PDB file of C-alpha atoms and ligand atoms in Angstrom:
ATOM      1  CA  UNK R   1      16.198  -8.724 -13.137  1.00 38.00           C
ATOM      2  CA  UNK R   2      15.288 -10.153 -16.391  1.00 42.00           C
ATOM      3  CA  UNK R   3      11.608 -10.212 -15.149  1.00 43.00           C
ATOM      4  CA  UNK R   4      12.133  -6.357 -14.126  1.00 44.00           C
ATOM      5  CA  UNK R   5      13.364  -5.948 -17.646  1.00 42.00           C
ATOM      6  CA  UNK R   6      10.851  -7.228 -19.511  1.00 47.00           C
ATOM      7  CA  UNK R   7       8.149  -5.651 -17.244  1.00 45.00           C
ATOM      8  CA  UNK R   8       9.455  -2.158 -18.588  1.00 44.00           C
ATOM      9  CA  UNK R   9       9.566  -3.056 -21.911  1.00 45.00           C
ATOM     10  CA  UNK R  10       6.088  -4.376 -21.664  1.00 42.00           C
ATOM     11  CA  UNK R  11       4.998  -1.008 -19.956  1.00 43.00           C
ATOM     12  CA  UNK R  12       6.336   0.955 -22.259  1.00 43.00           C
ATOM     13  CA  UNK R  13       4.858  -0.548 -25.204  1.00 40.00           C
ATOM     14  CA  UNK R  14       1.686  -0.407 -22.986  1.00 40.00           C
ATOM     15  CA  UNK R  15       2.003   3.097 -23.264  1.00 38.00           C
ATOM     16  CA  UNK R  16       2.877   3.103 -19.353  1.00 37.00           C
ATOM     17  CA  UNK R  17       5.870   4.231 -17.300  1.00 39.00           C
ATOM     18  CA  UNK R  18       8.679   2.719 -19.053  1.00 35.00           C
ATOM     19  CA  UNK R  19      10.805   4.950 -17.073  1.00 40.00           C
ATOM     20  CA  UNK R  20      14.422   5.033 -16.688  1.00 38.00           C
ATOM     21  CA  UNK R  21      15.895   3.868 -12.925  1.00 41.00           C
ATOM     22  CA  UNK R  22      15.095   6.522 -10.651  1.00 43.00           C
ATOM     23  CA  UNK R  23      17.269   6.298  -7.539  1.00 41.00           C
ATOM     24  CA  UNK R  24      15.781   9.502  -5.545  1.00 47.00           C
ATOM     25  CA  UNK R  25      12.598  11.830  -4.294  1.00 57.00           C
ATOM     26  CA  UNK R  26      11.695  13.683  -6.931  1.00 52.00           C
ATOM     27  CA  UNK R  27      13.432  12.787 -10.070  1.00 50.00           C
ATOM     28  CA  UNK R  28      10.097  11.703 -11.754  1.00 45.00           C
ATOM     29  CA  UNK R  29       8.882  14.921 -11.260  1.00 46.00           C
ATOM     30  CA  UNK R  30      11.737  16.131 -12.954  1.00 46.00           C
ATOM     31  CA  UNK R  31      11.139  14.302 -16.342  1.00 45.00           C
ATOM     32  CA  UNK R  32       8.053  15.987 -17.766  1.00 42.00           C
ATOM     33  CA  UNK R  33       7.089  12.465 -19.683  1.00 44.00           C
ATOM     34  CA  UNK R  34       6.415  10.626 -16.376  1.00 46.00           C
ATOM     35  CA  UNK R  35       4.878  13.550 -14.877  1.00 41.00           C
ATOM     36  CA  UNK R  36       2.299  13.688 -17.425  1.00 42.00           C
ATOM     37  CA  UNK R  37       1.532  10.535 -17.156  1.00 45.00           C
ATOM     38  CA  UNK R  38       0.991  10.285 -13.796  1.00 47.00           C
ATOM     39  CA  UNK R  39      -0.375  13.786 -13.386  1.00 45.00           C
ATOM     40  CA  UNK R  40      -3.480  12.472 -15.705  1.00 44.00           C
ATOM     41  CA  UNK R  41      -3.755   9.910 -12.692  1.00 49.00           C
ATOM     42  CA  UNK R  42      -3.500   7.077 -15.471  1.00 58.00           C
ATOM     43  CA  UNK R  43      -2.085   4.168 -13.952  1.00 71.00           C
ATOM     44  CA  UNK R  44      -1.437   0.616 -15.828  1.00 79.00           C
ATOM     45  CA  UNK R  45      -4.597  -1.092 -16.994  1.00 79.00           C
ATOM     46  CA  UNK R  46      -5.012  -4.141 -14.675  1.00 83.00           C
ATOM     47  CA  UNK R  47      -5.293  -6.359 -17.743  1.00 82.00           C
ATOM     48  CA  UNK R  48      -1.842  -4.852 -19.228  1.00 81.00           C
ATOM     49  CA  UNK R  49      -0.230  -5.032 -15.481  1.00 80.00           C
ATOM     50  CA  UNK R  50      -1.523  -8.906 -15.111  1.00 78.00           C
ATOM     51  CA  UNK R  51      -0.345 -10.188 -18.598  1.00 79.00           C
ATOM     52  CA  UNK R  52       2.988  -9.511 -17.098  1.00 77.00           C
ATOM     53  CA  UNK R  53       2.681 -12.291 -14.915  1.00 78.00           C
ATOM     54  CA  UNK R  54       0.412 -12.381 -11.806  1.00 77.00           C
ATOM     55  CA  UNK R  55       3.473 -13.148  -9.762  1.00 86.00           C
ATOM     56  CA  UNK R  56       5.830 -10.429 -11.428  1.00 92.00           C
ATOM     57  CA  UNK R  57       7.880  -8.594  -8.863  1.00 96.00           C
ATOM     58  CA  UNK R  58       8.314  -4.790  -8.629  1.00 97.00           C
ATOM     59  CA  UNK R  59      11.762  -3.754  -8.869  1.00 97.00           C
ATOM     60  CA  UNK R  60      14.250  -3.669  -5.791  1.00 98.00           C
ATOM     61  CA  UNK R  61      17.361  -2.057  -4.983  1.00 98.00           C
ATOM     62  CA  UNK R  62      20.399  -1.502  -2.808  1.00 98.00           C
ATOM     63  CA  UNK R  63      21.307   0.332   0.542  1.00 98.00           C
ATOM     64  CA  UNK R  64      22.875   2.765  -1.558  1.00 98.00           C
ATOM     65  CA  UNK R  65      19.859   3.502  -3.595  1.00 98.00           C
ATOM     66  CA  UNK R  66      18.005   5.276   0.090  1.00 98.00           C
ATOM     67  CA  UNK R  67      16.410   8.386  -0.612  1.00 98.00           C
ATOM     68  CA  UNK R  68      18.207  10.670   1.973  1.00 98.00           C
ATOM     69  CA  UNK R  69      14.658  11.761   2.901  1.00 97.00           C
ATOM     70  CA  UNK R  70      11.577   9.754   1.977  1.00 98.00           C
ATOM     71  CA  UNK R  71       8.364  12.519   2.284  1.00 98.00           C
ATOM     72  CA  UNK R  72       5.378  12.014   3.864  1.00 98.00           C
ATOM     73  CA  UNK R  73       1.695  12.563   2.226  1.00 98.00           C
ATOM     74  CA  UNK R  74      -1.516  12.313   2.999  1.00 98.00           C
ATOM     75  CA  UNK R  75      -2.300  12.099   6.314  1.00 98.00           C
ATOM     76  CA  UNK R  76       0.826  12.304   8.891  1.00 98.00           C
ATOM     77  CA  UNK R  77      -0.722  12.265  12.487  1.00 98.00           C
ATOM     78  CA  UNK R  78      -4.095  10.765  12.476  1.00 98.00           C
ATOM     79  CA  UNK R  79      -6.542  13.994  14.500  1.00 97.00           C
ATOM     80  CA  UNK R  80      -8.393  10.784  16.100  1.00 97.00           C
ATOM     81  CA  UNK R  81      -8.489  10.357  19.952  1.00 97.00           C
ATOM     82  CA  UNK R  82      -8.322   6.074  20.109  1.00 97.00           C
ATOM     83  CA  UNK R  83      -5.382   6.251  17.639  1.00 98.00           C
ATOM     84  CA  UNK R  84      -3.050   9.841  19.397  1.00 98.00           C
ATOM     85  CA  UNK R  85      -4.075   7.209  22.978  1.00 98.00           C
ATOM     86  CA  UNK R  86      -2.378   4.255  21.260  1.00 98.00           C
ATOM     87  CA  UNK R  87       0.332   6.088  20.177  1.00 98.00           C
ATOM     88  CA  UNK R  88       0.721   8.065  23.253  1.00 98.00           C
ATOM     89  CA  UNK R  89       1.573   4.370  24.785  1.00 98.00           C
ATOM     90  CA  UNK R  90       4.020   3.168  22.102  1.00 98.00           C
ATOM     91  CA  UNK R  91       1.093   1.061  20.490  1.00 98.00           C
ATOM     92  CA  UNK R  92       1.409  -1.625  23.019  1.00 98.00           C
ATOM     93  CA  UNK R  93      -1.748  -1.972  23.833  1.00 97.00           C
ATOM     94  CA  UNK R  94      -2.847  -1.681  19.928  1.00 98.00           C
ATOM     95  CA  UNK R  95      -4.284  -4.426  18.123  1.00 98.00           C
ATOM     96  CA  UNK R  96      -5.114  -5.357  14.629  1.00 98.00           C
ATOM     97  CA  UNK R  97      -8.280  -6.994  14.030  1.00 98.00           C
ATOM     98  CA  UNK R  98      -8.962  -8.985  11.155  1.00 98.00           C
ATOM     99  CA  UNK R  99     -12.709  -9.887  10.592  1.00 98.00           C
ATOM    100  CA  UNK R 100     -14.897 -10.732   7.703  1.00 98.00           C
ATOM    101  CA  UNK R 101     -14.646 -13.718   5.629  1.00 98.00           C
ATOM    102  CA  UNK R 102     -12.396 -15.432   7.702  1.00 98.00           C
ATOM    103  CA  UNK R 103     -13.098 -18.892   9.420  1.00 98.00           C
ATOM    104  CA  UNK R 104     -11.109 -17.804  12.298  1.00 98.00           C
ATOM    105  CA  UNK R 105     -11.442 -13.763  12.932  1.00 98.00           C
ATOM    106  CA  UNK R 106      -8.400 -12.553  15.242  1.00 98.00           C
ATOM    107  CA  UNK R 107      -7.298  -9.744  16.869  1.00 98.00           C
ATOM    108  CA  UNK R 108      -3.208  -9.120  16.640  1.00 98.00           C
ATOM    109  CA  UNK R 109      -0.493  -7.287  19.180  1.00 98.00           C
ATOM    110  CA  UNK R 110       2.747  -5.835  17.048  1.00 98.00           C
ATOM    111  CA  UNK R 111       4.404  -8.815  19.087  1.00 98.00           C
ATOM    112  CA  UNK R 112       1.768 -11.415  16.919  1.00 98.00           C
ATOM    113  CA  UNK R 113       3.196  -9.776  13.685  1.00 98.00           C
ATOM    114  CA  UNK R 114       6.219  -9.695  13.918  1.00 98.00           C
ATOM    115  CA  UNK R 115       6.109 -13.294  14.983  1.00 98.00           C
ATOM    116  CA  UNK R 116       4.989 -13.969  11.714  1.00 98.00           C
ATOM    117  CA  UNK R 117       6.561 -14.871   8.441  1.00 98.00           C
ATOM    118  CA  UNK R 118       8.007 -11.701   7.689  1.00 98.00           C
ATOM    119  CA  UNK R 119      10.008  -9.793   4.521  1.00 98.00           C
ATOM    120  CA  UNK R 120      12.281  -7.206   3.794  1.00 98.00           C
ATOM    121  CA  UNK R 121      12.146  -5.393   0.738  1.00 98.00           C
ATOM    122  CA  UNK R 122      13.706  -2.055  -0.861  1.00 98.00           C
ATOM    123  CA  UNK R 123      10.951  -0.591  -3.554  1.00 98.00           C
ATOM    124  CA  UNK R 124      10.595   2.983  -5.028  1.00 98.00           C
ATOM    125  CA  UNK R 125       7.101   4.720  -3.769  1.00 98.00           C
ATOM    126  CA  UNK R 126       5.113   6.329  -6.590  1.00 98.00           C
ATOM    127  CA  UNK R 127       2.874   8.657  -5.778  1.00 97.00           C
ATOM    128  CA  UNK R 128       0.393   9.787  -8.113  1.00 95.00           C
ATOM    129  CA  UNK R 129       1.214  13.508  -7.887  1.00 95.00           C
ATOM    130  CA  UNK R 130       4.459  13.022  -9.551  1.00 96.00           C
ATOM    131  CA  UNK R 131       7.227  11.937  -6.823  1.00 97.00           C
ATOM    132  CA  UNK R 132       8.494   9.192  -5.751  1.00 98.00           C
ATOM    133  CA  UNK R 133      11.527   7.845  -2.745  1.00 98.00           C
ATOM    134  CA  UNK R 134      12.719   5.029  -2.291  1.00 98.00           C
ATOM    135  CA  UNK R 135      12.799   3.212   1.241  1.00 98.00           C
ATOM    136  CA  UNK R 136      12.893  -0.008   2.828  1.00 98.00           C
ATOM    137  CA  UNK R 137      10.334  -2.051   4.416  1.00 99.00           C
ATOM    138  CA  UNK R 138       9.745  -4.563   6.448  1.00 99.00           C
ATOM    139  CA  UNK R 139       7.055  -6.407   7.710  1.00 99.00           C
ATOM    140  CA  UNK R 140       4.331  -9.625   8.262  1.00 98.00           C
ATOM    141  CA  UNK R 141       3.872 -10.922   4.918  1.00 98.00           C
ATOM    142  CA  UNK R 142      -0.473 -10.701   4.160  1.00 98.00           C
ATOM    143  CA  UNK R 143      -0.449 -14.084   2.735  1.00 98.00           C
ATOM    144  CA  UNK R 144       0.723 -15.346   6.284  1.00 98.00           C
ATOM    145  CA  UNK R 145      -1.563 -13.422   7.609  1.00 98.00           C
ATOM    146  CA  UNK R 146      -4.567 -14.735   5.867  1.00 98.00           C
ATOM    147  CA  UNK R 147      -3.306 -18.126   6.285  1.00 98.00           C
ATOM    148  CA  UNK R 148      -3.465 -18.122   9.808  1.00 98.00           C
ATOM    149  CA  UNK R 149      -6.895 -16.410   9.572  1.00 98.00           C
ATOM    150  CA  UNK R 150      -8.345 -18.701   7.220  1.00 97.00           C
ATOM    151  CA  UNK R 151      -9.417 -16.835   4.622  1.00 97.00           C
ATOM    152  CA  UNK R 152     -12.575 -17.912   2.829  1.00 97.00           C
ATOM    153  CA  UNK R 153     -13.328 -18.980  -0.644  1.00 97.00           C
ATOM    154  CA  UNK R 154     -15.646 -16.635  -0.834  1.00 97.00           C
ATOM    155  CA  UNK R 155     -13.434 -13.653  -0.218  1.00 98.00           C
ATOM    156  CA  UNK R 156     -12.280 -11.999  -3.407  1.00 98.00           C
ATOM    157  CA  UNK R 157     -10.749  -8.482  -1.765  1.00 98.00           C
ATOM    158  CA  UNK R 158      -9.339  -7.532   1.100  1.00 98.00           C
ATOM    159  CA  UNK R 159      -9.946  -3.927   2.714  1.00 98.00           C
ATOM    160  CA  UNK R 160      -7.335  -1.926   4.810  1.00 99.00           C
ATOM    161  CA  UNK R 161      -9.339   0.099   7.346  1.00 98.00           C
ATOM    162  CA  UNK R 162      -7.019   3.098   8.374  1.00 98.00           C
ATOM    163  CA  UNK R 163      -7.507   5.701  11.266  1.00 98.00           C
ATOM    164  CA  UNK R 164      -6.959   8.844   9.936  1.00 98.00           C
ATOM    165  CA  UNK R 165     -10.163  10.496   8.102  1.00 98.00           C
ATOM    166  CA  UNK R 166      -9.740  12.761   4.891  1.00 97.00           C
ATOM    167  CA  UNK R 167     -12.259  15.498   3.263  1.00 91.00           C
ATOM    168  CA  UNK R 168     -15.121  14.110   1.788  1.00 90.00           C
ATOM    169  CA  UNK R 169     -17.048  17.306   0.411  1.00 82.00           C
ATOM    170  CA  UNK R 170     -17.887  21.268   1.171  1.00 77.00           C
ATOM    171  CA  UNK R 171     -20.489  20.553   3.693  1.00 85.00           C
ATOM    172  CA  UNK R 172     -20.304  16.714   5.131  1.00 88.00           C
ATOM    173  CA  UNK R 173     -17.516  15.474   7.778  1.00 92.00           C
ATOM    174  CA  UNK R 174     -14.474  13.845   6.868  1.00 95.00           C
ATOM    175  CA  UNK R 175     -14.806  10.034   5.902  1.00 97.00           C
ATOM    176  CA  UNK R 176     -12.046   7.327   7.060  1.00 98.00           C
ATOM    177  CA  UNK R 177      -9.557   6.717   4.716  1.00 98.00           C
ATOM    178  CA  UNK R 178      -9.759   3.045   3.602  1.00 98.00           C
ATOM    179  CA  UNK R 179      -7.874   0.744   0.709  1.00 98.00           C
ATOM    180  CA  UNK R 180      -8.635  -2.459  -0.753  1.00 98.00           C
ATOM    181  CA  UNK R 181      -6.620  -5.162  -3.279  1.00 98.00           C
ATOM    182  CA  UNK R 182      -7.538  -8.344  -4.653  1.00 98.00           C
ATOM    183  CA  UNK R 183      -6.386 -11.634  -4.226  1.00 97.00           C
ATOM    184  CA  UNK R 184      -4.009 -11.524  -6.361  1.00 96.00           C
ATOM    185  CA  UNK R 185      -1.836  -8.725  -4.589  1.00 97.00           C
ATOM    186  CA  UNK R 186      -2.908 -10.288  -1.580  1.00 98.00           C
ATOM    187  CA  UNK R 187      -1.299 -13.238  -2.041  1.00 97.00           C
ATOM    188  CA  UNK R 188       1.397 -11.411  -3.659  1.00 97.00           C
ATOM    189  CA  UNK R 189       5.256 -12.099  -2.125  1.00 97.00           C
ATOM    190  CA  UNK R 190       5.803  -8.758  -2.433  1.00 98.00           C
ATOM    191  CA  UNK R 191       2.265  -7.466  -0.100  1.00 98.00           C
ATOM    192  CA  UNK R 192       3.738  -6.622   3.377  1.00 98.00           C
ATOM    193  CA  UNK R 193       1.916  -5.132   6.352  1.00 99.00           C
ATOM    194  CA  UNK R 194       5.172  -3.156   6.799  1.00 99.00           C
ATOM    195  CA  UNK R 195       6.122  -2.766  10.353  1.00 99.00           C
ATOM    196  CA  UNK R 196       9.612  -1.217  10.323  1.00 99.00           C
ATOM    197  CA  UNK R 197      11.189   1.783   7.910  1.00 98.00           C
ATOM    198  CA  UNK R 198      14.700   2.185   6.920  1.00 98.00           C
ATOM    199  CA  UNK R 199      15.387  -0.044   9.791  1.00 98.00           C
ATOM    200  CA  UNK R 200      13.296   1.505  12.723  1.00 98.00           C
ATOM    201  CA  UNK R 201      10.247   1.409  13.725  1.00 98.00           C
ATOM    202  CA  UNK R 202       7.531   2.488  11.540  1.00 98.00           C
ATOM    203  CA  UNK R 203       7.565   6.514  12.094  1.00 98.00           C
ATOM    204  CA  UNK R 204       3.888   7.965  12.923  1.00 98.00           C
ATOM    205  CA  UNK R 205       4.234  10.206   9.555  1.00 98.00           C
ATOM    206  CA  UNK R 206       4.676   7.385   7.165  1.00 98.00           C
ATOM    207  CA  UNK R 207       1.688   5.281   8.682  1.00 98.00           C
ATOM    208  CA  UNK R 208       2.560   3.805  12.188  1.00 98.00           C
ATOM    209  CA  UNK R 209       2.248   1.216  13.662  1.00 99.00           C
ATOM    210  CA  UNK R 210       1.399  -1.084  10.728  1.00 99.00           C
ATOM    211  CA  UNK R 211       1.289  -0.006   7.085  1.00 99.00           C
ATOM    212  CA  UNK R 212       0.088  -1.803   3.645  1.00 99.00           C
ATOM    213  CA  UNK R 213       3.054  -2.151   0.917  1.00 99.00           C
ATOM    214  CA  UNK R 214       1.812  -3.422  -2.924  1.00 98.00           C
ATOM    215  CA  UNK R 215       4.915  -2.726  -4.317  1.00 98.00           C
ATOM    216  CA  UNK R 216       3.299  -3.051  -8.196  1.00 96.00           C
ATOM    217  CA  UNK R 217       0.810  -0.251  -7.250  1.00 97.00           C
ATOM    218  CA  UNK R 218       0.468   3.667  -7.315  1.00 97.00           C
ATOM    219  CA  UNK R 219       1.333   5.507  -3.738  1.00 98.00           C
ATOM    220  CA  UNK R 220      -2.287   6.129  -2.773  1.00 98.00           C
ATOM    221  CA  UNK R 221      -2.679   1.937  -2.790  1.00 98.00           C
ATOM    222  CA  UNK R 222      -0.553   2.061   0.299  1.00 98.00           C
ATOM    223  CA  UNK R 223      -2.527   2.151   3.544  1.00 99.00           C
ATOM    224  CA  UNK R 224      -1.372   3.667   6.378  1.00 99.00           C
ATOM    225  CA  UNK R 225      -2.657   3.621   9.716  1.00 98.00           C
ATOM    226  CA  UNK R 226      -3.770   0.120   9.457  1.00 99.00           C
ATOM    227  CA  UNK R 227      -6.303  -0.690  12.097  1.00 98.00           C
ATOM    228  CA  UNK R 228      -8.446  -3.222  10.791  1.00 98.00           C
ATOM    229  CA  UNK R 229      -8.307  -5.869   7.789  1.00 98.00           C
ATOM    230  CA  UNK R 230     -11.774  -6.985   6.228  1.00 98.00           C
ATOM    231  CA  UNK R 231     -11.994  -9.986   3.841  1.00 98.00           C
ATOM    232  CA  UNK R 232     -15.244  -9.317   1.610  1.00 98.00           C
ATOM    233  CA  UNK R 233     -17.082 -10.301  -1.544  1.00 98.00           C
ATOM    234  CA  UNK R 234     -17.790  -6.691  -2.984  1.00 98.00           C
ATOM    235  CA  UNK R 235     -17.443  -3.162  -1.727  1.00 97.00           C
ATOM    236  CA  UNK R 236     -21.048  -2.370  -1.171  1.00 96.00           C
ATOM    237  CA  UNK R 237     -21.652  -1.960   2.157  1.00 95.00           C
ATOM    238  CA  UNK R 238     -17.845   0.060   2.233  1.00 97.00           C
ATOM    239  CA  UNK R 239     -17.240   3.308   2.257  1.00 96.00           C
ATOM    240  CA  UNK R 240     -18.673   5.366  -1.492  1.00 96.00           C
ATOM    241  CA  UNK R 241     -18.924   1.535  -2.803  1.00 97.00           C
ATOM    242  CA  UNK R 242     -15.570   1.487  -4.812  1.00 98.00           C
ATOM    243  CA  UNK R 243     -13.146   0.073  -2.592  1.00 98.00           C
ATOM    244  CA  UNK R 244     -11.050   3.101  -1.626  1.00 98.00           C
ATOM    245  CA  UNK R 245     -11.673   6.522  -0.737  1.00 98.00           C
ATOM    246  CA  UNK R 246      -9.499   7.939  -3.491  1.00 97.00           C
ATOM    247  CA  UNK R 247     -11.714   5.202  -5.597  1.00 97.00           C
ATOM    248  CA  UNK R 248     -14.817   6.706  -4.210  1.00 96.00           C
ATOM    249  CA  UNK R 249     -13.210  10.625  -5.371  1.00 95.00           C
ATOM    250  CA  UNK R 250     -12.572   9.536  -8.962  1.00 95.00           C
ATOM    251  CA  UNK R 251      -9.610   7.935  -9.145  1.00 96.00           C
ATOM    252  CA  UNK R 252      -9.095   4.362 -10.583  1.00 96.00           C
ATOM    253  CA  UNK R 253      -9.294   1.225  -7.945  1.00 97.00           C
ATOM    254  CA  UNK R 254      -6.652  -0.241  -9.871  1.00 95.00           C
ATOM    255  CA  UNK R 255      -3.310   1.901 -10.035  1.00 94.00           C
ATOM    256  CA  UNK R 256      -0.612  -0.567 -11.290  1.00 94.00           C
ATOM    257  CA  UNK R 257       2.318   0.561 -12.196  1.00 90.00           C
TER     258      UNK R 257
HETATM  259  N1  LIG Q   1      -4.321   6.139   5.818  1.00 80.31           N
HETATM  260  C1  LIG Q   1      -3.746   6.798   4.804  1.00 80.31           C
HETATM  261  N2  LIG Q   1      -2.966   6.115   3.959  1.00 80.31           N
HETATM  262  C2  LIG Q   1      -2.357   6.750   2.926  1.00 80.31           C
HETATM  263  C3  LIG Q   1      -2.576   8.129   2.686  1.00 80.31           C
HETATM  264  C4  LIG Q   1      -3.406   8.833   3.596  1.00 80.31           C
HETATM  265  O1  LIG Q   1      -3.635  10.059   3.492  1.00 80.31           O
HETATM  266  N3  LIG Q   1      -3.976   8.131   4.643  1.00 80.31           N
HETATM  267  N4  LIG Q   1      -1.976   8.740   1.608  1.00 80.31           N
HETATM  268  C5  LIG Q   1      -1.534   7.862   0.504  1.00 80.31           C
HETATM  269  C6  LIG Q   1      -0.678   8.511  -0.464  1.00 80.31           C
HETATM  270  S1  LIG Q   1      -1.402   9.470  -1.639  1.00 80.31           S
HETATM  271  C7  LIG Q   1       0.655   8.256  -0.520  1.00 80.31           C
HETATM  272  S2  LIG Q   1       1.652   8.873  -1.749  1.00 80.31           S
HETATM  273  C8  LIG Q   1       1.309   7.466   0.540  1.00 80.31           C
HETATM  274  C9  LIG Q   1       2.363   8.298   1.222  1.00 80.31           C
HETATM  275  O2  LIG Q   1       3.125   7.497   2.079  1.00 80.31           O
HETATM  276  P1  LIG Q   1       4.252   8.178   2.926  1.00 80.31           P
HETATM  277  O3  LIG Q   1       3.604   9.192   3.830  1.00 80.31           O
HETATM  278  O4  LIG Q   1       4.960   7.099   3.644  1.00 80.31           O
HETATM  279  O5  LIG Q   1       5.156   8.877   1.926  1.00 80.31           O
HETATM  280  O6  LIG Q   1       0.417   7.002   1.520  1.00 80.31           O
HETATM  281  C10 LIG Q   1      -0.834   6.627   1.045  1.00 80.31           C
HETATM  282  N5  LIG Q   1      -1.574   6.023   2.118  1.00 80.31           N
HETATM  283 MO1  LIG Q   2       0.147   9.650  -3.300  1.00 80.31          MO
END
């Protein structure tokens, strides 16, 4: 806790969100301070966020602390046929593949995950627009993940590829939402492929079967619809070239908070 504390008082004088505890949906948007500051779509200067510790933990709470309804954004039922089949069949059949720069690329059932070392954590969801809920999650932790995979040292991010497809301009065909973080939240106790919400399996609307958590980032960070996991060197060859598709529509790669 004294981590958490310092943290805020660190933000604040950072200029950031040195916000008092919010315990439900929509209380930021209620104070007019936060709002603005994450209306302007301003998030925490990496450099600020890391002096804080690279290991820092976002804040966690209690049971009691449940928003009675946590809402979904974005995308809530993917309109693509492979992902409404896999769903159709209770994801059994799905599989997560991991490729890139790993020395041993794998393909994993929900089974394989949850096999894995696994966490449970209770965070508060910020989303850019000015909300935020808090919920539980649990799921395969990505450093366990990576171990098994063997991730190269010549990896430096790791991209979420999702299966759900956003706007991407007046005249040209939606793009596929994507996400990317570096090593540091990769490795991160905190990073969870989250399999399970509030206790139950994840629900299609908040990103089934498998979605990213980095607690210490903005809402958009959050992947849902997780189908594939690339370990790369840059973003090139991904996507607009900026490691997200909010990234690639103006808005900053990094969104601490
Ligand atoms: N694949 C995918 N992931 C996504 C989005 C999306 O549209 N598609 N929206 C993001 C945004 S802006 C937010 S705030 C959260 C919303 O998560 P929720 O639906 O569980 O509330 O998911 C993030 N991850
Ligand atoms: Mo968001």
């Amino acid at each position: 806790m004294a981590q958490n504390l310092n943290r805020r008082a660190l933000l604040k004088m950072a200029g950031g969100l040195g916000a008092a505890l919010l315990t439900g949906c929509d209380q930021l948007t209620q104070d007019q301070t936060v709002r603005r500051i994450l209306g302007a779509a301003n998030p925490v200067d990496q450099t600020v966020q890391r002096a804080l510790g690279p290991n820092a933990l976002a804040a966690e709470f209690d049971e009691a602390d449940l928003s009675p309804k946590f809402r979904p954004n974005g995308s809530t039922d993917p309109d693509n046929a492979a992902y409404q089949a896999a769903a159709g069949q209770g994801f059994s059949d799905w599989r997560l593949n991991v490729t890139g720069l790993v020395g041993r690329p794998a393909q994993f059932s929900l089974a394989d995950l949850r096999a894995l070392p696994s966490r449970t954590q209770i965070t508060r969801h910020d989303c850019v627009e000015g909300w935020s809920c808090i919920g539980k999650w649990s799921g395969t932790r990505l450093s366990a993940l990576l171990e098994k995979t063997d991730l190269k040292p010549t990896a430096r991010y790791i991209v979420f590829h999702c299966a759900d497809a956003l706007p991407s301009g007046d005249f040209s065909p939606p793009v596929p939402y994507y996400e990317s973080i570096d090593l540091n939240d990769a490795w991160h106790e905190q990073t969870i492929l989250a399999y399970e919400m509030n206790g139950q399996d994840l629900p299609v609307a908040h990103g089934a079967p498998l979605r990213l958590r980095v607690e210490r980032q903005l809402g958009y960070k959050h992947a849902k619809y997780v189908m594939a996991i690339e370990a790369v060197e840059s973003f090139a060859n991904i996507g607009g070239g900026n490691g997200s598709y909010w990234a690639d529509n103006g808005y900053s790669w990094y969104a601490g908070i």
